XYZ file of C-alpha atoms in Angstrom:
599
model
C -14.498 55.778 -14.821
C -12.040 58.529 -15.534
C -11.800 59.406 -19.218
C -9.672 61.845 -21.260
C -10.610 62.362 -24.928
C -12.385 58.995 -24.954
C -9.545 57.054 -23.399
C -10.476 55.205 -20.225
C -14.104 54.502 -21.150
C -13.454 50.817 -21.857
C -11.959 49.905 -18.513
C -13.561 46.784 -17.093
C -12.396 47.989 -13.663
C -9.893 50.470 -12.350
C -8.365 53.094 -14.648
C -7.000 52.348 -18.133
C -5.122 54.337 -20.801
C -4.248 57.130 -18.380
C -1.038 57.360 -16.352
C -1.607 58.260 -12.703
C 1.126 59.560 -10.353
C 0.890 60.155 -6.596
C 3.508 62.415 -5.021
C 6.052 61.350 -7.629
C 5.330 57.590 -7.411
C 3.518 55.773 -10.239
C 0.103 54.441 -9.267
C -0.078 52.836 -12.702
C 1.444 49.331 -12.887
C 3.803 48.232 -15.663
C 0.937 46.614 -17.588
C -0.892 50.013 -17.724
C -3.592 49.328 -15.102
C -4.306 51.734 -12.209
C -6.186 51.212 -8.930
C -6.962 54.246 -6.783
C -8.782 52.438 -3.969
C -5.957 53.371 -1.544
C -6.242 57.092 -2.305
C -8.756 59.190 -0.354
C -9.459 62.604 -1.972
C -9.544 64.177 1.477
C -5.750 63.664 1.624
C -5.230 65.363 -1.765
C -4.143 69.028 -1.931
C -4.168 69.452 -5.720
C -4.561 67.564 -8.996
C -2.802 68.296 -12.266
C -3.991 66.861 -15.584
C -1.956 66.542 -18.822
C -4.287 65.717 -21.716
C -3.286 63.731 -24.747
C -0.461 61.225 -25.387
C 2.440 61.821 -23.036
C 4.587 58.801 -23.679
C 7.788 60.781 -24.286
C 8.059 61.267 -20.514
C 5.611 58.876 -18.853
C 5.083 55.872 -21.142
C 2.179 53.500 -21.723
C -0.505 56.231 -21.507
C -2.723 57.008 -24.477
C -5.078 59.470 -22.832
C -2.755 61.557 -20.682
C -1.387 61.869 -17.159
C -3.039 62.692 -13.835
C -0.753 63.773 -11.024
C -2.083 63.718 -7.448
C -0.363 65.626 -4.638
C -1.236 64.876 -1.006
C -1.174 67.587 1.606
C 2.251 68.628 2.895
C 2.996 68.604 6.627
C 1.462 71.852 8.016
C 3.794 74.455 9.525
C 1.315 74.854 12.365
C 0.326 71.656 14.194
C -3.158 70.790 12.977
C -5.765 68.092 13.666
C -9.060 67.845 11.761
C -12.066 65.533 11.771
C -14.830 65.279 9.221
C -18.045 63.305 9.470
C -20.815 63.036 6.946
C -23.970 61.006 6.402
C -26.399 60.821 3.540
C -28.978 58.955 1.475
C -28.804 55.192 0.955
C -26.870 54.556 4.158
C -23.873 56.749 3.301
C -21.523 57.253 6.239
C -17.957 58.532 6.106
C -15.641 59.642 8.882
C -12.075 60.860 8.474
C -9.227 62.230 10.586
C -6.134 64.047 9.439
C -3.390 66.157 10.834
C 0.297 66.876 10.982
C 3.100 69.046 12.216
C 6.664 70.137 11.476
C 9.592 69.934 13.924
C 12.923 71.195 12.643
C 13.754 69.614 9.292
C 11.163 66.813 9.651
C 7.434 67.092 8.962
C 4.599 64.545 9.010
C 1.059 64.381 7.625
C -1.321 61.505 8.337
C -4.898 60.894 7.118
C -7.297 58.016 7.644
C -10.940 57.367 6.830
C -13.801 54.831 7.035
C -16.550 54.694 4.420
C -19.720 52.613 4.182
C -22.900 52.735 2.092
C -25.949 50.516 1.752
C -26.335 51.388 -1.915
C -29.016 52.892 -4.125
C -29.605 49.522 -5.780
C -30.122 46.113 -4.257
C -26.930 44.150 -3.668
C -24.776 47.303 -3.832
C -23.379 47.702 -0.304
C -19.720 48.527 0.315
C -17.417 49.523 3.152
C -13.699 50.151 3.355
C -10.967 52.045 5.191
C -7.838 53.904 4.026
C -4.710 55.276 5.656
C -2.136 57.611 4.102
C 1.035 59.006 5.656
C 3.741 61.365 4.409
C 7.033 61.914 6.245
C 9.252 64.652 4.792
C 12.905 65.216 5.698
C 14.706 68.314 4.438
C 18.387 67.917 5.426
C 19.400 70.905 3.282
C 17.895 73.663 1.119
C 18.956 71.636 -1.942
C 17.696 68.250 -0.845
C 14.318 66.811 0.125
C 13.353 63.188 0.941
C 9.728 62.096 1.192
C 8.590 58.781 2.601
C 5.070 57.663 1.667
C 2.661 54.998 2.903
C -0.801 54.129 1.575
C -3.018 51.291 2.764
C -6.542 50.155 1.906
C -8.833 47.472 3.263
C -12.135 46.883 1.487
C -13.774 43.676 2.766
C -17.015 44.223 0.848
C -18.021 45.794 -2.485
C -21.146 44.136 -3.870
C -21.890 44.194 -7.645
C -25.495 44.813 -8.573
C -24.777 44.101 -12.254
C -26.121 45.540 -15.457
C -29.774 45.740 -16.455
C -31.605 45.867 -19.773
C -33.363 49.102 -20.755
C -36.767 47.674 -19.861
C -35.529 46.419 -16.480
C -33.972 49.772 -15.650
C -37.205 51.593 -16.519
C -39.411 49.175 -14.566
C -37.280 49.162 -11.397
C -33.921 50.949 -11.471
C -33.098 49.819 -7.913
C -33.173 46.070 -8.689
C -30.042 43.953 -9.054
C -29.480 41.432 -11.794
C -30.883 38.126 -10.542
C -27.697 36.168 -11.392
C -25.554 38.658 -9.447
C -27.675 38.082 -6.346
C -27.683 34.297 -6.791
C -23.903 34.099 -7.099
C -23.210 36.911 -4.576
C -21.236 38.961 -7.149
C -18.748 41.399 -5.646
C -15.192 41.752 -4.499
C -12.882 42.263 -1.569
C -9.458 43.878 -1.776
C -6.557 44.775 0.473
C -3.574 46.808 -0.633
C -0.518 48.458 0.859
C 2.347 50.473 -0.600
C 5.511 52.072 0.806
C 7.772 54.361 -1.172
C 10.322 57.094 -1.103
C 11.130 60.088 -3.348
C 14.438 61.938 -3.365
C 14.746 65.441 -4.893
C 18.068 67.246 -5.165
C 18.906 70.454 -7.007
C 22.117 72.474 -7.193
C 22.260 75.341 -9.646
C 21.405 74.133 -13.132
C 21.418 70.436 -12.145
C 18.365 68.554 -10.831
C 18.204 64.891 -9.818
C 15.204 62.916 -8.572
C 14.760 59.245 -7.767
C 11.938 57.078 -6.501
C 11.412 53.541 -5.261
C 8.351 51.665 -4.042
C 6.972 48.255 -3.198
C 3.259 47.321 -3.458
C 1.195 44.368 -2.307
C -2.430 43.680 -3.262
C -4.745 40.837 -2.260
C -7.882 40.586 -4.389
C -10.858 38.232 -4.218
C -13.921 38.471 -6.502
C -17.087 36.578 -7.299
C -18.335 37.081 -10.814
C -21.854 36.208 -12.112
C -20.723 33.167 -14.067
C -22.552 29.881 -13.570
C -20.333 26.831 -12.943
C -21.535 25.275 -16.187
C -20.165 28.286 -18.109
C -16.782 28.753 -16.533
C -14.885 29.840 -13.434
C -16.634 32.693 -11.613
C -14.529 33.018 -8.443
C -11.213 34.769 -9.016
C -8.439 35.664 -6.579
C -4.865 36.914 -6.980
C -1.980 37.974 -4.789
C 0.064 40.759 -6.391
C 3.524 42.105 -5.621
C 4.945 45.050 -7.506
C 8.314 46.758 -6.950
C 9.524 49.751 -8.965
C 11.984 52.590 -9.174
C 13.259 55.304 -11.386
C 15.812 58.081 -11.964
C 15.499 61.466 -13.619
C 18.075 64.138 -14.387
C 17.406 67.724 -15.505
C 19.918 70.202 -16.935
C 18.791 73.824 -17.265
C 22.113 75.385 -18.371
C 21.763 77.826 -21.337
C 22.421 76.430 -24.794
C 24.090 78.894 -27.200
C 22.886 81.674 -24.960
C 19.273 80.420 -24.989
C 17.304 79.074 -22.029
C 16.701 75.334 -22.261
C 15.911 72.221 -20.198
C 17.230 68.739 -20.998
C 15.609 65.789 -19.267
C 16.733 62.170 -19.278
C 15.357 59.334 -17.247
C 14.755 55.698 -16.559
C 11.710 53.807 -15.134
C 11.695 50.132 -14.132
C 8.679 48.325 -12.730
C 7.811 44.731 -11.966
C 4.505 42.954 -11.320
C 3.779 39.395 -10.297
C 0.246 37.973 -9.855
C -0.449 34.538 -8.451
C -3.935 34.013 -9.910
C -6.474 31.270 -9.229
C -9.977 30.683 -10.585
C -12.687 28.413 -9.177
C -16.278 27.660 -10.028
C -18.702 30.085 -8.333
C -21.192 27.856 -6.555
C -23.902 30.111 -5.086
C -21.222 32.580 -3.943
C -18.759 29.991 -2.627
C -15.622 28.560 -4.231
C -16.166 25.272 -6.021
C -13.757 23.218 -8.104
C -10.417 24.736 -9.034
C -10.261 25.616 -12.703
C -6.995 27.563 -13.069
C -3.789 28.331 -11.150
C -1.022 30.355 -12.772
C 1.737 32.891 -12.079
C 1.679 35.995 -14.274
C 4.773 38.193 -14.462
C 5.221 41.647 -16.082
C 8.488 43.543 -16.377
C 8.532 47.029 -17.803
C 11.534 49.215 -18.542
C 11.395 52.691 -20.116
C 14.115 55.179 -21.045
C 13.331 58.747 -22.185
C 14.866 62.000 -23.276
C 13.246 65.403 -23.794
C 14.645 68.784 -24.822
C 12.862 72.150 -24.550
C 14.643 75.297 -25.776
C 13.622 78.946 -26.256
C 14.795 79.834 -29.756
C 13.553 83.360 -29.006
C 12.216 84.938 -25.816
C 8.685 84.247 -27.074
C 9.111 80.913 -28.913
C 9.828 77.540 -27.314
C 10.475 74.287 -29.200
C 10.326 70.937 -27.488
C 10.808 67.356 -28.521
C 11.427 64.005 -26.970
C 11.230 60.248 -27.325
C 10.794 57.278 -25.071
C 11.380 53.587 -25.580
C 9.303 51.126 -23.565
C 9.863 47.384 -23.330
C 7.169 45.369 -21.537
C 7.537 41.608 -21.143
C 4.678 39.294 -20.083
C 4.982 35.676 -19.087
C 2.656 33.112 -17.553
C 3.608 29.920 -15.754
C 0.574 27.578 -15.623
C 0.406 25.257 -12.597
C -3.164 24.007 -13.285
C -4.587 22.485 -15.385
C -1.649 20.086 -15.624
C 0.065 20.010 -18.981
C -1.165 23.454 -20.056
C 1.662 25.283 -21.853
C 3.396 28.314 -20.421
C 3.493 31.459 -22.557
C 5.385 34.739 -22.967
C 5.067 37.895 -25.027
C 7.218 41.018 -25.285
C 6.180 44.405 -26.667
C 8.619 47.230 -27.384
C 8.311 50.562 -29.173
C 9.638 54.135 -29.496
C 7.178 56.963 -28.761
C 8.346 60.360 -30.107
C 6.633 63.703 -29.432
C 7.213 67.414 -30.115
C 5.635 70.821 -29.839
C 5.829 74.571 -30.279
C 4.783 77.129 -27.672
C 4.443 80.818 -28.688
C 3.886 83.597 -26.185
C 2.070 86.015 -28.474
C 1.366 88.579 -25.794
C 1.879 88.637 -22.008
C -1.790 87.478 -21.683
C -1.999 85.201 -24.749
C -0.097 82.018 -25.735
C -0.596 79.498 -28.522
C 0.751 76.010 -29.072
C 0.928 73.077 -31.483
C 1.743 69.553 -30.247
C 2.232 66.216 -31.934
C 2.380 63.113 -29.696
C 2.354 59.368 -29.934
C 1.508 56.675 -27.384
C 2.197 52.984 -27.001
C -0.397 51.134 -24.880
C 0.141 47.485 -24.080
C -2.758 45.291 -22.994
C -3.048 44.712 -19.258
C -2.789 41.215 -17.823
C -6.591 41.193 -17.627
C -6.922 42.196 -21.309
C -4.203 39.802 -22.457
C -5.524 36.806 -20.467
C -7.390 33.959 -22.102
C -10.956 34.563 -20.733
C -11.961 30.911 -20.705
C -8.696 29.052 -20.152
C -5.046 29.290 -19.139
C -2.370 31.470 -20.787
C -2.849 34.391 -23.174
C -5.647 35.139 -25.606
C -4.321 34.839 -29.149
C -4.054 37.888 -31.377
C -4.346 40.666 -28.737
C -1.833 43.390 -29.656
C -0.777 46.779 -28.194
C -2.784 49.865 -29.013
C -1.017 52.736 -30.823
C -2.188 56.341 -31.043
C -1.034 59.576 -32.691
C -2.393 62.985 -31.735
C -2.251 66.380 -33.486
C -3.306 69.292 -31.268
C -3.539 73.077 -31.645
C -4.680 75.441 -28.954
C -4.372 78.732 -27.113
C -4.753 80.156 -23.605
C -5.496 83.741 -22.622
C -6.402 85.924 -19.683
C -5.330 86.841 -16.164
C -5.662 84.459 -13.234
C -7.104 87.172 -10.936
C -9.884 88.143 -13.414
C -10.733 85.871 -16.313
C -8.827 83.172 -18.146
C -9.610 80.391 -20.538
C -8.329 77.989 -23.141
C -9.351 76.484 -26.471
C -7.954 73.327 -27.983
C -8.689 71.219 -31.036
C -7.264 67.791 -31.806
C -7.279 64.821 -34.100
C -6.477 61.417 -32.652
C -5.783 58.322 -34.745
C -5.841 54.992 -32.886
C -4.588 51.738 -34.358
C -5.458 48.318 -32.851
C -7.722 49.894 -30.266
C -8.374 47.540 -27.275
C -12.143 47.039 -27.064
C -14.020 44.933 -24.484
C -16.781 42.425 -25.236
C -18.585 39.756 -23.226
C -17.960 36.108 -24.023
C -20.605 33.418 -23.915
C -19.603 32.584 -20.316
C -20.265 36.156 -19.209
C -16.586 37.030 -18.691
C -15.207 40.264 -20.161
C -12.628 39.728 -22.889
C -10.771 42.103 -25.241
C -9.957 42.396 -28.917
C -8.334 44.931 -31.211
C -10.327 47.279 -33.478
C -8.442 47.961 -36.695
C -8.440 51.764 -36.836
C -10.442 54.619 -35.376
C -10.275 58.440 -35.452
C -11.386 61.023 -32.893
C -11.808 64.708 -33.691
C -12.490 66.967 -30.788
C -12.611 70.475 -29.380
C -12.286 71.624 -25.748
C -13.107 75.007 -24.261
C -12.638 75.960 -20.615
C -12.855 79.259 -18.726
C -13.075 80.682 -15.290
C -13.762 84.211 -14.065
C -14.233 86.386 -11.042
C -17.641 87.944 -11.721
C -18.224 91.655 -12.031
C -17.401 93.750 -8.929
C -20.948 95.182 -8.829
C -22.326 91.689 -8.309
C -20.037 91.153 -5.350
C -21.027 94.502 -3.890
C -24.727 93.644 -4.183
C -24.487 90.209 -2.571
C -21.384 90.785 -0.494
C -18.375 88.488 -0.719
C -16.976 86.963 -3.917
C -18.555 85.022 -6.764
C -16.645 82.855 -9.204
C -17.731 81.104 -12.407
C -16.119 78.020 -13.901
C -17.201 76.354 -17.148
C -16.098 73.922 -19.801
C -17.381 72.415 -23.030
C -16.056 69.348 -24.881
C -17.187 67.835 -28.121
C -15.819 64.720 -29.825
C -16.612 62.753 -32.935
C -15.158 59.261 -32.328
C -15.639 56.729 -35.117
C -14.280 53.331 -36.202
C -12.604 53.569 -39.582
C -11.786 49.866 -39.890
C -13.311 47.328 -37.517
C -14.359 43.821 -38.471
C -15.539 41.373 -35.790
C -17.288 37.984 -35.747
C -20.472 39.954 -34.830
C -20.287 42.152 -37.953
C -18.443 44.967 -39.789
C -18.561 48.191 -37.815
C -16.673 50.522 -40.171
C -18.084 54.067 -39.768
C -19.818 53.378 -36.463
C -19.458 55.565 -33.367
C -17.076 54.292 -30.710
C -19.183 52.973 -27.881
C -19.060 54.619 -24.476
C -17.896 58.079 -25.557
C -20.408 60.961 -25.112
C -20.363 63.284 -28.142
C -20.494 66.358 -25.928
C -20.327 67.442 -22.307
C -20.921 70.816 -20.622
C -19.906 71.691 -17.098
C -20.882 74.920 -15.285
C -20.404 76.100 -11.692
C -21.241 79.231 -9.761
C -19.658 79.542 -6.330
C -20.312 82.367 -3.846
C -18.390 82.900 -0.591
C -19.123 85.578 2.049
C -16.553 86.990 4.480
C -18.852 85.804 7.300
C -17.953 82.210 6.354
C -20.966 81.229 4.290
C -20.509 79.519 0.936
C -22.936 78.238 -1.708
C -22.097 76.475 -4.983
C -24.344 75.291 -7.783
C -22.917 73.015 -10.462
C -24.373 71.437 -13.528
C -23.087 68.667 -15.775
C -24.845 68.057 -19.053
C -23.977 64.928 -21.059
C -25.068 63.934 -24.548
C -26.470 60.478 -25.286
C -24.044 57.847 -26.627
C -23.986 54.314 -27.980
C -23.211 51.430 -25.643
C -22.349 48.768 -28.207
C -20.086 48.604 -31.230
C -23.022 47.753 -33.516
C -24.683 51.056 -32.491
C -27.950 49.276 -31.782
C -28.398 50.618 -28.213
C -27.832 53.977 -26.576
C -27.534 55.541 -23.117
C -29.671 58.670 -22.911
C -28.148 62.089 -22.310
C -28.947 63.786 -19.022
C -28.608 66.938 -16.919
C -27.033 66.539 -13.472
C -27.468 69.476 -11.063
C -25.811 69.549 -7.629
C -25.996 72.069 -4.818
C -23.671 72.369 -1.819
C -23.494 74.947 0.965
C -21.913 75.444 4.350
C -20.700 77.741 7.065
C -17.239 78.099 8.601
C -16.827 79.714 12.026
C -14.072 80.034 14.601
C -15.042 79.009 18.111
C -12.108 79.606 20.418
C -9.208 77.456 19.175
C -11.529 75.430 16.973
C -12.774 75.896 13.418
C -16.233 74.424 12.983
C -17.712 74.023 9.521
C -21.113 72.367 9.009
C -22.097 71.613 5.391
C -24.774 69.945 3.333
C -25.421 69.038 -0.302
C -28.193 67.918 -2.641
C -27.222 65.707 -5.542
C -29.226 65.355 -8.798
C -31.569 68.227 -8.052
C -33.438 67.694 -11.321
C -34.040 64.042 -10.351
C -32.686 62.945 -13.692
C -32.895 59.300 -14.709
C -29.613 58.103 -16.253
C -27.021 55.346 -16.251
C -24.132 55.979 -13.856
C -22.109 53.245 -15.489
C -22.550 51.420 -18.789
C -21.261 47.959 -19.567
C -20.085 48.082 -23.154
C -21.020 45.260 -25.490
C -22.716 43.290 -22.694
C -24.602 40.163 -23.616
C -28.383 40.199 -23.458
C -28.602 43.994 -23.619
C -27.533 44.339 -19.946
C -25.737 47.611 -20.572
C -27.131 49.871 -17.852
C -26.326 50.526 -14.178
C -28.925 53.140 -13.065
C -27.892 56.105 -10.945
C -29.878 57.402 -7.941
C -32.379 60.218 -8.261
C -32.315 63.187 -5.930
C -30.275 62.476 -2.763
C -28.739 64.398 0.099
C -25.788 64.438 2.440
C -24.582 66.565 5.323
C -21.904 66.712 7.968
C -19.447 68.791 9.938
C -15.698 69.467 9.906
C -13.941 70.350 13.139
C -10.302 71.537 13.056
C -7.893 72.525 15.766
C -4.639 74.456 15.311
C -1.808 74.873 17.759
């Protein structure tokens, strides 16, 4: 799971509460759900993260925004292959390359991945393809065509274990998951285009895309308890416009942004009984439709050369409807959610190397089709409402990028009607709203080029990167059929995390990096009766890069979990029967080689 300030921890699958963009196209669907199965990190050049509510520009995102940027077509024709193998049957091969000819450039990347799995019944294999075609007809205009495709025929689900089961044999799978062959298969494709045009103080951008997804899953639900085989066919078109004006206002620099986003989503969903891993009797057939429209405006103006004020607002309207074909006579349903999300902030450049800021933001988070669905019948679950959040943040950044820099931020987050998962008696995940919760947190990050004398002793360069986060996340008002949880910790959110990395690179082409992630223990249920233990995770990676004629050859290897820590890689919040834990592997290794050719 990806989480920002506690948002995203409750996702049953995929990414929730965080808006994800890829090269200007939204990966997040109109209902707020994101799948990244068609994105291979080897095609990604950089990642930008905006923490906290960002609804004034992006909409339907409580935790923040992640923007992914794939590699641009290389000016010099390049081809590169990378092959790695590792513990538990890990194998991955990838190819990428590109070139530029005149005003047209292309970049293509593809990969194949397979793994036997650390646990029983945990095998998976898949393939991805990504392509970028960029046309630059003029200095002021750029058009980018994008294609992403994914085919994952197998991803087995080992299921959650109780604490005693995980301690006795962490590699075992839940017996019911094996009996019913729990797992999933998915296939997805997307094509899109992004237009960017700028003349003087005017900037215009537009995007359009179309997505198709075919999904088939087998859940560990016995036929007597409900429908455990689920499949849907999804289509999703979308588009948007954005205009920026950077003309001075009363002699002061400013930027005005207005925009429109429109997305659609249609799922044809069916559920059958899961009979020993095969489809049994049909239990449900329905067509689910989501239509989302958002309009936004943001203004940022420098009232002095050192002081910038910004403010904006966005209105989102998201309409859900379901047309039930089976069982016969079941009523259709529809729901519409709409809300304004204002935000504002102050940025003060105190000194050339020091800046401070204060931000206030709001977010409007509708339930996804999965969260809104009736878990044990057709239509929508009654009473599930959107989640609303308000954030107050203060922080500062200081330093120089070529020496040392860092940042400090503190925030208070109030969340109303928080969407929380729980497991029904059938074993299916359902969602309900918590009344109110509050999160108070602090974040510290820094990076530095270490002292010159250290570089002179070892040769080469050594860099340090570190971060620390702490959060107190508690329910203020939360009453459920299982009890009153006012004052309890929010499940699934570690109270603190520390990340540290030392990386050394020598001019001869050798590099070594040691990283550590230290995570505090946290509760895994709303009643705060069970916990996941904290753990230290140490990883080492090293390699060598050498030129051999026209080739660049770079062998590498890595050791994961050097301390052989025992911990849960994933927790299943509020799972029935205490099956909260999915154990992670102990010490494991990988290695491979990258070969690149330039022309």
